[in-house]
Amino acid sequence: MAKTTSPGPSPTSKPSLLEAAKAEVLWRRTRLPHQSEPEGDHFGWAMISGRGAGKSHAGSNWARCQAFSQPGTVGAVLAPTYRDLRNTIFPAMFRAIPSDLYELTQT
């Protein structure tokens, strides 16, 4: 398959601190109590809840915060099926992460 890229930073640009801050403020103002990361020192966390509880939304915003606060971070996105990943997880991530903060490469 050919390599494709989507909107994102150019090779010489830096992520916009303003865009990241706007996304973080919006998330902190709109998240529900059960969507907050637990307090304390931990490696990761899991949100186990029913359909429509905001798991994808919460995870996407958490991933955005982690990636921006720790440049060079590599992560994984997991879903039970490719269909869940394509139809639920990725759209939530694209809504949570301003387009100038990422570069999507598909090989």
PDB file of N, CA and C in Angstrom:
ATOM      1  N   MET A   1       0.842  -1.171   0.000  1.00  0.00           N
ATOM      2  CA  MET A   1       0.000   0.000   0.000  1.00  0.00           C
ATOM      3  C   MET A   1       0.891   1.240   0.000  1.00  0.00           C
ATOM      4  N   ALA A   2       0.487   2.250  -0.713  1.00  0.00           N
ATOM      5  CA  ALA A   2       1.270   3.482  -0.809  1.00  0.00           C
ATOM      6  C   ALA A   2       1.204   4.266   0.488  1.00  0.00           C
ATOM      7  N   LYS A   3       2.246   5.015   0.738  1.00  0.00           N
ATOM      8  CA  LYS A   3       2.314   5.845   1.934  1.00  0.00           C
ATOM      9  C   LYS A   3       1.491   7.115   1.715  1.00  0.00           C
ATOM     10  N   THR A   4       0.600   7.411   2.645  1.00  0.00           N
ATOM     11  CA  THR A   4      -0.207   8.621   2.560  1.00  0.00           C
ATOM     12  C   THR A   4      -0.086   9.401   3.849  1.00  0.00           C
ATOM     13  N   THR A   5      -0.259  10.692   3.752  1.00  0.00           N
ATOM     14  CA  THR A   5      -0.246  11.521   4.953  1.00  0.00           C
ATOM     15  C   THR A   5      -1.485  12.394   4.947  1.00  0.00           C
ATOM     16  N   SER A   6      -1.888  12.827   6.119  1.00  0.00           N
ATOM     17  CA  SER A   6      -3.041  13.705   6.251  1.00  0.00           C
ATOM     18  C   SER A   6      -2.601  14.999   6.908  1.00  0.00           C
ATOM     19  N   PRO A   7      -3.544  15.927   7.111  1.00  0.00           N
ATOM     20  CA  PRO A   7      -3.159  17.212   7.686  1.00  0.00           C
ATOM     21  C   PRO A   7      -2.351  17.052   8.960  1.00  0.00           C
ATOM     22  N   GLY A   8      -1.441  17.934   9.135  1.00  0.00           N
ATOM     23  CA  GLY A   8      -0.604  17.895  10.321  1.00  0.00           C
ATOM     24  C   GLY A   8       0.522  18.885  10.148  1.00  0.00           C
ATOM     25  N   PRO A   9       1.429  18.889  11.061  1.00  0.00           N
ATOM     26  CA  PRO A   9       2.514  19.862  10.996  1.00  0.00           C
ATOM     27  C   PRO A   9       3.465  19.567   9.849  1.00  0.00           C
ATOM     28  N   SER A  10       4.056  20.614   9.322  1.00  0.00           N
ATOM     29  CA  SER A  10       5.089  20.405   8.313  1.00  0.00           C
ATOM     30  C   SER A  10       6.351  19.953   9.045  1.00  0.00           C
ATOM     31  N   PRO A  11       7.320  19.394   8.332  1.00  0.00           N
ATOM     32  CA  PRO A  11       8.531  18.897   8.995  1.00  0.00           C
ATOM     33  C   PRO A  11       9.285  19.967   9.783  1.00  0.00           C
ATOM     34  N   THR A  12       9.099  21.243   9.428  1.00  0.00           N
ATOM     35  CA  THR A  12       9.833  22.303  10.119  1.00  0.00           C
ATOM     36  C   THR A  12       9.004  23.012  11.174  1.00  0.00           C
ATOM     37  N   SER A  13       7.721  22.669  11.309  1.00  0.00           N
ATOM     38  CA  SER A  13       6.876  23.368  12.281  1.00  0.00           C
ATOM     39  C   SER A  13       6.940  22.695  13.646  1.00  0.00           C
ATOM     40  N   LYS A  14       6.525  23.441  14.658  1.00  0.00           N
ATOM     41  CA  LYS A  14       6.442  22.905  16.015  1.00  0.00           C
ATOM     42  C   LYS A  14       4.971  22.901  16.411  1.00  0.00           C
ATOM     43  N   PRO A  15       4.568  21.955  17.264  1.00  0.00           N
ATOM     44  CA  PRO A  15       3.183  21.947  17.709  1.00  0.00           C
ATOM     45  C   PRO A  15       2.813  23.274  18.362  1.00  0.00           C
ATOM     46  N   SER A  16       1.610  23.707  18.134  1.00  0.00           N
ATOM     47  CA  SER A  16       1.131  24.968  18.674  1.00  0.00           C
ATOM     48  C   SER A  16       0.754  24.809  20.144  1.00  0.00           C
ATOM     49  N   LEU A  17       1.469  25.500  20.994  1.00  0.00           N
ATOM     50  CA  LEU A  17       1.159  25.474  22.413  1.00  0.00           C
ATOM     51  C   LEU A  17      -0.235  26.044  22.668  1.00  0.00           C
ATOM     52  N   LEU A  18      -0.600  27.072  21.912  1.00  0.00           N
ATOM     53  CA  LEU A  18      -1.929  27.677  22.067  1.00  0.00           C
ATOM     54  C   LEU A  18      -3.028  26.675  21.725  1.00  0.00           C
ATOM     55  N   GLU A  19      -2.880  25.944  20.612  1.00  0.00           N
ATOM     56  CA  GLU A  19      -3.893  24.959  20.225  1.00  0.00           C
ATOM     57  C   GLU A  19      -3.996  23.845  21.266  1.00  0.00           C
ATOM     58  N   ALA A  20      -2.875  23.407  21.782  1.00  0.00           N
ATOM     59  CA  ALA A  20      -2.879  22.369  22.816  1.00  0.00           C
ATOM     60  C   ALA A  20      -3.557  22.882  24.085  1.00  0.00           C
ATOM     61  N   ALA A  21      -3.272  24.122  24.455  1.00  0.00           N
ATOM     62  CA  ALA A  21      -3.877  24.701  25.660  1.00  0.00           C
ATOM     63  C   ALA A  21      -5.385  24.854  25.488  1.00  0.00           C
ATOM     64  N   LYS A  22      -5.825  25.288  24.308  1.00  0.00           N
ATOM     65  CA  LYS A  22      -7.264  25.425  24.045  1.00  0.00           C
ATOM     66  C   LYS A  22      -7.959  24.067  24.165  1.00  0.00           C
ATOM     67  N   ALA A  23      -7.353  23.044  23.591  1.00  0.00           N
ATOM     68  CA  ALA A  23      -7.939  21.704  23.652  1.00  0.00           C
ATOM     69  C   ALA A  23      -8.015  21.210  25.093  1.00  0.00           C
ATOM     70  N   GLU A  24      -6.979  21.478  25.886  1.00  0.00           N
ATOM     71  CA  GLU A  24      -6.967  21.039  27.287  1.00  0.00           C
ATOM     72  C   GLU A  24      -8.018  21.775  28.107  1.00  0.00           C
ATOM     73  N   VAL A  25      -8.140  23.072  27.915  1.00  0.00           N
ATOM     74  CA  VAL A  25      -9.148  23.852  28.652  1.00  0.00           C
ATOM     75  C   VAL A  25     -10.553  23.368  28.301  1.00  0.00           C
ATOM     76  N   LEU A  26     -10.811  23.151  27.016  1.00  0.00           N
ATOM     77  CA  LEU A  26     -12.124  22.665  26.598  1.00  0.00           C
ATOM     78  C   LEU A  26     -12.424  21.314  27.238  1.00  0.00           C
ATOM     79  N   TRP A  27     -11.434  20.420  27.243  1.00  0.00           N
ATOM     80  CA  TRP A  27     -11.625  19.104  27.842  1.00  0.00           C
ATOM     81  C   TRP A  27     -11.919  19.218  29.332  1.00  0.00           C
ATOM     82  N   ARG A  28     -11.157  20.026  30.052  1.00  0.00           N
ATOM     83  CA  ARG A  28     -11.364  20.159  31.497  1.00  0.00           C
ATOM     84  C   ARG A  28     -12.728  20.764  31.839  1.00  0.00           C
ATOM     85  N   ARG A  29     -13.251  21.598  30.952  1.00  0.00           N
ATOM     86  CA  ARG A  29     -14.547  22.234  31.192  1.00  0.00           C
ATOM     87  C   ARG A  29     -15.723  21.332  30.846  1.00  0.00           C
ATOM     88  N   THR A  30     -15.525  20.372  29.949  1.00  0.00           N
ATOM     89  CA  THR A  30     -16.658  19.591  29.460  1.00  0.00           C
ATOM     90  C   THR A  30     -16.668  18.130  29.902  1.00  0.00           C
ATOM     91  N   ARG A  31     -15.577  17.624  30.468  1.00  0.00           N
ATOM     92  CA  ARG A  31     -15.551  16.205  30.843  1.00  0.00           C
ATOM     93  C   ARG A  31     -16.474  15.935  32.020  1.00  0.00           C
ATOM     94  N   LEU A  32     -16.929  14.719  32.090  1.00  0.00           N
ATOM     95  CA  LEU A  32     -17.764  14.280  33.195  1.00  0.00           C
ATOM     96  C   LEU A  32     -16.863  13.699  34.288  1.00  0.00           C
ATOM     97  N   PRO A  33     -17.342  13.652  35.532  1.00  0.00           N
ATOM     98  CA  PRO A  33     -16.490  13.164  36.629  1.00  0.00           C
ATOM     99  C   PRO A  33     -15.890  11.774  36.378  1.00  0.00           C
ATOM    100  N   HIS A  34     -16.657  10.873  35.775  1.00  0.00           N
ATOM    101  CA  HIS A  34     -16.134   9.516  35.548  1.00  0.00           C
ATOM    102  C   HIS A  34     -15.128   9.461  34.393  1.00  0.00           C
ATOM    103  N   GLN A  35     -14.946  10.556  33.667  1.00  0.00           N
ATOM    104  CA  GLN A  35     -13.999  10.588  32.553  1.00  0.00           C
ATOM    105  C   GLN A  35     -12.626  11.130  32.958  1.00  0.00           C
ATOM    106  N   SER A  36     -12.463  11.479  34.211  1.00  0.00           N
ATOM    107  CA  SER A  36     -11.192  12.028  34.686  1.00  0.00           C
ATOM    108  C   SER A  36     -10.199  10.922  35.015  1.00  0.00           C
ATOM    109  N   GLU A  37      -8.933  11.185  34.719  1.00  0.00           N
ATOM    110  CA  GLU A  37      -7.863  10.250  35.069  1.00  0.00           C
ATOM    111  C   GLU A  37      -7.792  10.129  36.585  1.00  0.00           C
ATOM    112  N   PRO A  38      -7.636   8.916  37.117  1.00  0.00           N
ATOM    113  CA  PRO A  38      -7.527   8.772  38.570  1.00  0.00           C
ATOM    114  C   PRO A  38      -6.276   9.473  39.103  1.00  0.00           C
ATOM    115  N   GLU A  39      -6.363   9.936  40.321  1.00  0.00           N
ATOM    116  CA  GLU A  39      -5.216  10.601  40.944  1.00  0.00           C
ATOM    117  C   GLU A  39      -4.167   9.569  41.326  1.00  0.00           C
ATOM    118  N   GLY A  40      -2.953  10.040  41.483  1.00  0.00           N
ATOM    119  CA  GLY A  40      -1.871   9.166  41.918  1.00  0.00           C
ATOM    120  C   GLY A  40      -0.914   8.846  40.786  1.00  0.00           C
ATOM    121  N   ASP A  41       0.150   8.143  41.150  1.00  0.00           N
ATOM    122  CA  ASP A  41       1.186   7.762  40.197  1.00  0.00           C
ATOM    123  C   ASP A  41       0.837   6.388  39.631  1.00  0.00           C
ATOM    124  N   HIS A  42       0.640   6.334  38.334  1.00  0.00           N
ATOM    125  CA  HIS A  42       0.290   5.063  37.715  1.00  0.00           C
ATOM    126  C   HIS A  42       0.801   5.033  36.276  1.00  0.00           C
ATOM    127  N   PHE A  43       0.936   3.842  35.735  1.00  0.00           N
ATOM    128  CA  PHE A  43       1.446   3.646  34.380  1.00  0.00           C
ATOM    129  C   PHE A  43       0.370   3.955  33.339  1.00  0.00           C
ATOM    130  N   GLY A  44      -0.846   3.618  33.616  1.00  0.00           N
ATOM    131  CA  GLY A  44      -1.977   3.810  32.709  1.00  0.00           C
ATOM    132  C   GLY A  44      -3.256   3.609  33.488  1.00  0.00           C
ATOM    133  N   TRP A  45      -4.351   3.694  32.801  1.00  0.00           N
ATOM    134  CA  TRP A  45      -5.623   3.463  33.468  1.00  0.00           C
ATOM    135  C   TRP A  45      -6.640   2.957  32.470  1.00  0.00           C
ATOM    136  N   ALA A  46      -7.657   2.300  32.978  1.00  0.00           N
ATOM    137  CA  ALA A  46      -8.704   1.742  32.125  1.00  0.00           C
ATOM    138  C   ALA A  46     -10.042   2.288  32.575  1.00  0.00           C
ATOM    139  N   MET A  47     -10.871   2.590  31.625  1.00  0.00           N
ATOM    140  CA  MET A  47     -12.235   3.050  31.902  1.00  0.00           C
ATOM    141  C   MET A  47     -13.165   1.971  31.370  1.00  0.00           C
ATOM    142  N   ILE A  48     -13.759   1.226  32.268  1.00  0.00           N
ATOM    143  CA  ILE A  48     -14.627   0.125  31.878  1.00  0.00           C
ATOM    144  C   ILE A  48     -16.063   0.556  32.158  1.00  0.00           C
ATOM    145  N   SER A  49     -16.799   0.792  31.101  1.00  0.00           N
ATOM    146  CA  SER A  49     -18.180   1.252  31.253  1.00  0.00           C
ATOM    147  C   SER A  49     -18.961   0.904  30.000  1.00  0.00           C
ATOM    148  N   GLY A  50     -20.226   1.216  30.022  1.00  0.00           N
ATOM    149  CA  GLY A  50     -21.122   0.852  28.936  1.00  0.00           C
ATOM    150  C   GLY A  50     -21.024   1.746  27.713  1.00  0.00           C
ATOM    151  N   ARG A  51     -21.816   1.399  26.740  1.00  0.00           N
ATOM    152  CA  ARG A  51     -21.862   2.124  25.474  1.00  0.00           C
ATOM    153  C   ARG A  51     -22.327   3.565  25.712  1.00  0.00           C
ATOM    154  N   GLY A  52     -21.623   4.514  25.113  1.00  0.00           N
ATOM    155  CA  GLY A  52     -22.010   5.917  25.214  1.00  0.00           C
ATOM    156  C   GLY A  52     -21.510   6.631  26.460  1.00  0.00           C
ATOM    157  N   ALA A  53     -20.636   5.993  27.238  1.00  0.00           N
ATOM    158  CA  ALA A  53     -20.141   6.606  28.473  1.00  0.00           C
ATOM    159  C   ALA A  53     -19.005   7.593  28.232  1.00  0.00           C
ATOM    160  N   GLY A  54     -18.470   7.626  27.021  1.00  0.00           N
ATOM    161  CA  GLY A  54     -17.398   8.562  26.714  1.00  0.00           C
ATOM    162  C   GLY A  54     -16.003   7.990  26.851  1.00  0.00           C
ATOM    163  N   LYS A  55     -15.882   6.682  26.727  1.00  0.00           N
ATOM    164  CA  LYS A  55     -14.564   6.042  26.846  1.00  0.00           C
ATOM    165  C   LYS A  55     -13.610   6.526  25.758  1.00  0.00           C
ATOM    166  N   SER A  56     -14.065   6.558  24.531  1.00  0.00           N
ATOM    167  CA  SER A  56     -13.208   7.001  23.416  1.00  0.00           C
ATOM    168  C   SER A  56     -12.842   8.467  23.568  1.00  0.00           C
ATOM    169  N   HIS A  57     -13.801   9.264  23.974  1.00  0.00           N
ATOM    170  CA  HIS A  57     -13.568  10.698  24.173  1.00  0.00           C
ATOM    171  C   HIS A  57     -12.546  10.929  25.288  1.00  0.00           C
ATOM    172  N   ALA A  58     -12.727  10.232  26.401  1.00  0.00           N
ATOM    173  CA  ALA A  58     -11.805  10.378  27.530  1.00  0.00           C
ATOM    174  C   ALA A  58     -10.404   9.884  27.162  1.00  0.00           C
ATOM    175  N   GLY A  59     -10.328   8.731  26.517  1.00  0.00           N
ATOM    176  CA  GLY A  59      -9.031   8.187  26.134  1.00  0.00           C
ATOM    177  C   GLY A  59      -8.302   9.057  25.129  1.00  0.00           C
ATOM    178  N   SER A  60      -9.041   9.629  24.206  1.00  0.00           N
ATOM    179  CA  SER A  60      -8.435  10.504  23.195  1.00  0.00           C
ATOM    180  C   SER A  60      -7.851  11.754  23.829  1.00  0.00           C
ATOM    181  N   ASN A  61      -8.578  12.341  24.743  1.00  0.00           N
ATOM    182  CA  ASN A  61      -8.080  13.541  25.414  1.00  0.00           C
ATOM    183  C   ASN A  61      -6.908  13.215  26.336  1.00  0.00           C
ATOM    184  N   TRP A  62      -6.946  12.074  26.983  1.00  0.00           N
ATOM    185  CA  TRP A  62      -5.824  11.659  27.821  1.00  0.00           C
ATOM    186  C   TRP A  62      -4.585  11.444  26.956  1.00  0.00           C
ATOM    187  N   ALA A  63      -4.751  10.790  25.803  1.00  0.00           N
ATOM    188  CA  ALA A  63      -3.621  10.539  24.900  1.00  0.00           C
ATOM    189  C   ALA A  63      -3.042  11.860  24.394  1.00  0.00           C
ATOM    190  N   ARG A  64      -3.900  12.813  24.052  1.00  0.00           N
ATOM    191  CA  ARG A  64      -3.433  14.125  23.596  1.00  0.00           C
ATOM    192  C   ARG A  64      -2.603  14.799  24.669  1.00  0.00           C
ATOM    193  N   CYS A  65      -3.076  14.783  25.891  1.00  0.00           N
ATOM    194  CA  CYS A  65      -2.367  15.411  27.003  1.00  0.00           C
ATOM    195  C   CYS A  65      -1.013  14.725  27.234  1.00  0.00           C
ATOM    196  N   GLN A  66      -0.987  13.405  27.211  1.00  0.00           N
ATOM    197  CA  GLN A  66       0.259  12.663  27.426  1.00  0.00           C
ATOM    198  C   GLN A  66       1.269  12.938  26.319  1.00  0.00           C
ATOM    199  N   ALA A  67       0.799  12.914  25.079  1.00  0.00           N
ATOM    200  CA  ALA A  67       1.707  13.108  23.945  1.00  0.00           C
ATOM    201  C   ALA A  67       2.279  14.518  23.922  1.00  0.00           C
ATOM    202  N   PHE A  68       1.466  15.506  24.266  1.00  0.00           N
ATOM    203  CA  PHE A  68       1.964  16.881  24.221  1.00  0.00           C
ATOM    204  C   PHE A  68       2.878  17.186  25.406  1.00  0.00           C
ATOM    205  N   SER A  69       2.569  16.626  26.564  1.00  0.00           N
ATOM    206  CA  SER A  69       3.392  16.905  27.743  1.00  0.00           C
ATOM    207  C   SER A  69       4.677  16.085  27.764  1.00  0.00           C
ATOM    208  N   GLN A  70       4.740  15.027  26.949  1.00  0.00           N
ATOM    209  CA  GLN A  70       5.921  14.168  26.888  1.00  0.00           C
ATOM    210  C   GLN A  70       6.289  13.940  25.425  1.00  0.00           C
ATOM    211  N   PRO A  71       6.912  14.947  24.778  1.00  0.00           N
ATOM    212  CA  PRO A  71       7.250  14.813  23.348  1.00  0.00           C
ATOM    213  C   PRO A  71       8.053  13.549  23.062  1.00  0.00           C
ATOM    214  N   GLY A  72       7.771  12.961  21.914  1.00  0.00           N
ATOM    215  CA  GLY A  72       8.452  11.729  21.532  1.00  0.00           C
ATOM    216  C   GLY A  72       7.767  10.478  22.047  1.00  0.00           C
ATOM    217  N   THR A  73       6.695  10.658  22.791  1.00  0.00           N
ATOM    218  CA  THR A  73       5.957   9.529  23.333  1.00  0.00           C
ATOM    219  C   THR A  73       5.381   8.683  22.197  1.00  0.00           C
ATOM    220  N   VAL A  74       5.462   7.389  22.349  1.00  0.00           N
ATOM    221  CA  VAL A  74       4.852   6.465  21.404  1.00  0.00           C
ATOM    222  C   VAL A  74       3.778   5.708  22.162  1.00  0.00           C
ATOM    223  N   GLY A  75       2.615   5.585  21.569  1.00  0.00           N
ATOM    224  CA  GLY A  75       1.527   4.895  22.245  1.00  0.00           C
ATOM    225  C   GLY A  75       0.831   3.929  21.313  1.00  0.00           C
ATOM    226  N   ALA A  76      -0.104   3.212  21.852  1.00  0.00           N
ATOM    227  CA  ALA A  76      -0.900   2.262  21.075  1.00  0.00           C
ATOM    228  C   ALA A  76      -2.373   2.572  21.277  1.00  0.00           C
ATOM    229  N   VAL A  77      -3.143   2.367  20.252  1.00  0.00           N
ATOM    230  CA  VAL A  77      -4.589   2.535  20.325  1.00  0.00           C
ATOM    231  C   VAL A  77      -5.189   1.149  20.132  1.00  0.00           C
ATOM    232  N   LEU A  78      -5.999   0.721  21.097  1.00  0.00           N
ATOM    233  CA  LEU A  78      -6.553  -0.629  21.072  1.00  0.00           C
ATOM    234  C   LEU A  78      -8.066  -0.594  20.961  1.00  0.00           C
ATOM    235  N   ALA A  79      -8.608  -1.555  20.256  1.00  0.00           N
ATOM    236  CA  ALA A  79     -10.055  -1.721  20.147  1.00  0.00           C
ATOM    237  C   ALA A  79     -10.327  -3.200  19.879  1.00  0.00           C
ATOM    238  N   PRO A  80     -11.499  -3.672  20.241  1.00  0.00           N
ATOM    239  CA  PRO A  80     -11.807  -5.092  20.019  1.00  0.00           C
ATOM    240  C   PRO A  80     -11.751  -5.497  18.545  1.00  0.00           C
ATOM    241  N   THR A  81     -12.152  -4.606  17.637  1.00  0.00           N
ATOM    242  CA  THR A  81     -12.148  -4.918  16.210  1.00  0.00           C
ATOM    243  C   THR A  81     -11.633  -3.727  15.419  1.00  0.00           C
ATOM    244  N   TYR A  82     -11.224  -3.976  14.190  1.00  0.00           N
ATOM    245  CA  TYR A  82     -10.800  -2.886  13.306  1.00  0.00           C
ATOM    246  C   TYR A  82     -11.963  -1.940  13.055  1.00  0.00           C
ATOM    247  N   ARG A  83     -13.144  -2.470  12.928  1.00  0.00           N
ATOM    248  CA  ARG A  83     -14.332  -1.631  12.709  1.00  0.00           C
ATOM    249  C   ARG A  83     -14.539  -0.649  13.862  1.00  0.00           C
ATOM    250  N   ASP A  84     -14.365  -1.108  15.110  1.00  0.00           N
ATOM    251  CA  ASP A  84     -14.468  -0.217  16.271  1.00  0.00           C
ATOM    252  C   ASP A  84     -13.400   0.870  16.212  1.00  0.00           C
ATOM    253  N   LEU A  85     -12.207   0.474  15.833  1.00  0.00           N
ATOM    254  CA  LEU A  85     -11.100   1.409  15.728  1.00  0.00           C
ATOM    255  C   LEU A  85     -11.415   2.485  14.679  1.00  0.00           C
ATOM    256  N   ARG A  86     -11.825   2.056  13.505  1.00  0.00           N
ATOM    257  CA  ARG A  86     -12.102   2.968  12.397  1.00  0.00           C
ATOM    258  C   ARG A  86     -13.326   3.854  12.643  1.00  0.00           C
ATOM    259  N   ASN A  87     -14.394   3.291  13.173  1.00  0.00           N
ATOM    260  CA  ASN A  87     -15.658   4.024  13.290  1.00  0.00           C
ATOM    261  C   ASN A  87     -15.843   4.778  14.596  1.00  0.00           C
ATOM    262  N   THR A  88     -15.101   4.401  15.637  1.00  0.00           N
ATOM    263  CA  THR A  88     -15.304   5.018  16.952  1.00  0.00           C
ATOM    264  C   THR A  88     -14.057   5.697  17.492  1.00  0.00           C
ATOM    265  N   ILE A  89     -12.964   4.958  17.590  1.00  0.00           N
ATOM    266  CA  ILE A  89     -11.771   5.473  18.246  1.00  0.00           C
ATOM    267  C   ILE A  89     -11.111   6.587  17.438  1.00  0.00           C
ATOM    268  N   PHE A  90     -10.813   6.323  16.155  1.00  0.00           N
ATOM    269  CA  PHE A  90     -10.125   7.340  15.358  1.00  0.00           C
ATOM    270  C   PHE A  90     -10.922   8.633  15.216  1.00  0.00           C
ATOM    271  N   PRO A  91     -12.228   8.589  14.958  1.00  0.00           N
ATOM    272  CA  PRO A  91     -12.970   9.854  14.909  1.00  0.00           C
ATOM    273  C   PRO A  91     -12.896  10.631  16.229  1.00  0.00           C
ATOM    274  N   ALA A  92     -12.940   9.927  17.352  1.00  0.00           N
ATOM    275  CA  ALA A  92     -12.830  10.605  18.652  1.00  0.00           C
ATOM    276  C   ALA A  92     -11.461  11.252  18.804  1.00  0.00           C
ATOM    277  N   MET A  93     -10.426  10.565  18.356  1.00  0.00           N
ATOM    278  CA  MET A  93      -9.081  11.130  18.458  1.00  0.00           C
ATOM    279  C   MET A  93      -8.931  12.363  17.569  1.00  0.00           C
ATOM    280  N   PHE A  94      -9.477  12.310  16.361  1.00  0.00           N
ATOM    281  CA  PHE A  94      -9.367  13.451  15.456  1.00  0.00           C
ATOM    282  C   PHE A  94     -10.141  14.661  15.984  1.00  0.00           C
ATOM    283  N   ARG A  95     -11.218  14.420  16.735  1.00  0.00           N
ATOM    284  CA  ARG A  95     -11.949  15.539  17.356  1.00  0.00           C
ATOM    285  C   ARG A  95     -11.182  16.111  18.540  1.00  0.00           C
ATOM    286  N   ALA A  96     -10.476  15.263  19.276  1.00  0.00           N
ATOM    287  CA  ALA A  96      -9.794  15.691  20.501  1.00  0.00           C
ATOM    288  C   ALA A  96      -8.449  16.359  20.245  1.00  0.00           C
ATOM    289  N   ILE A  97      -7.795  16.006  19.148  1.00  0.00           N
ATOM    290  CA  ILE A  97      -6.438  16.494  18.904  1.00  0.00           C
ATOM    291  C   ILE A  97      -6.452  17.477  17.737  1.00  0.00           C
ATOM    292  N   PRO A  98      -6.142  18.755  17.977  1.00  0.00           N
ATOM    293  CA  PRO A  98      -6.097  19.726  16.880  1.00  0.00           C
ATOM    294  C   PRO A  98      -5.173  19.240  15.764  1.00  0.00           C
ATOM    295  N   SER A  99      -5.585  19.436  14.517  1.00  0.00           N
ATOM    296  CA  SER A  99      -4.858  18.854  13.378  1.00  0.00           C
ATOM    297  C   SER A  99      -3.418  19.338  13.249  1.00  0.00           C
ATOM    298  N   ASP A 100      -3.092  20.501  13.800  1.00  0.00           N
ATOM    299  CA  ASP A 100      -1.693  20.938  13.689  1.00  0.00           C
ATOM    300  C   ASP A 100      -0.796  20.320  14.755  1.00  0.00           C
ATOM    301  N   LEU A 101      -1.353  19.440  15.586  1.00  0.00           N
ATOM    302  CA  LEU A 101      -0.555  18.784  16.624  1.00  0.00           C
ATOM    303  C   LEU A 101      -0.144  17.359  16.268  1.00  0.00           C
ATOM    304  N   TYR A 102      -0.576  16.854  15.123  1.00  0.00           N
ATOM    305  CA  TYR A 102      -0.218  15.493  14.764  1.00  0.00           C
ATOM    306  C   TYR A 102       0.056  15.369  13.269  1.00  0.00           C
ATOM    307  N   GLU A 103       0.717  14.304  12.949  1.00  0.00           N
ATOM    308  CA  GLU A 103       0.899  13.921  11.553  1.00  0.00           C
ATOM    309  C   GLU A 103       0.516  12.452  11.453  1.00  0.00           C
ATOM    310  N   LEU A 104      -0.418  12.163  10.607  1.00  0.00           N
ATOM    311  CA  LEU A 104      -0.892  10.797  10.433  1.00  0.00           C
ATOM    312  C   LEU A 104      -0.216  10.205   9.211  1.00  0.00           C
ATOM    313  N   THR A 105       0.450   9.104   9.404  1.00  0.00           N
ATOM    314  CA  THR A 105       1.111   8.419   8.299  1.00  0.00           C
ATOM    315  C   THR A 105       0.585   7.002   8.235  1.00  0.00           C
ATOM    316  N   GLN A 106       0.166   6.599   7.062  1.00  0.00           N
ATOM    317  CA  GLN A 106      -0.341   5.252   6.865  1.00  0.00           C
ATOM    318  C   GLN A 106       0.558   4.567   5.850  1.00  0.00           C
ATOM    319  N   THR A 107       0.985   3.358   6.161  1.00  0.00           N
ATOM    320  CA  THR A 107       1.841   2.619   5.221  1.00  0.00           C
ATOM    321  C   THR A 107       1.177   1.358   4.766  1.00  0.00           C
TER     322      THR A 107
END
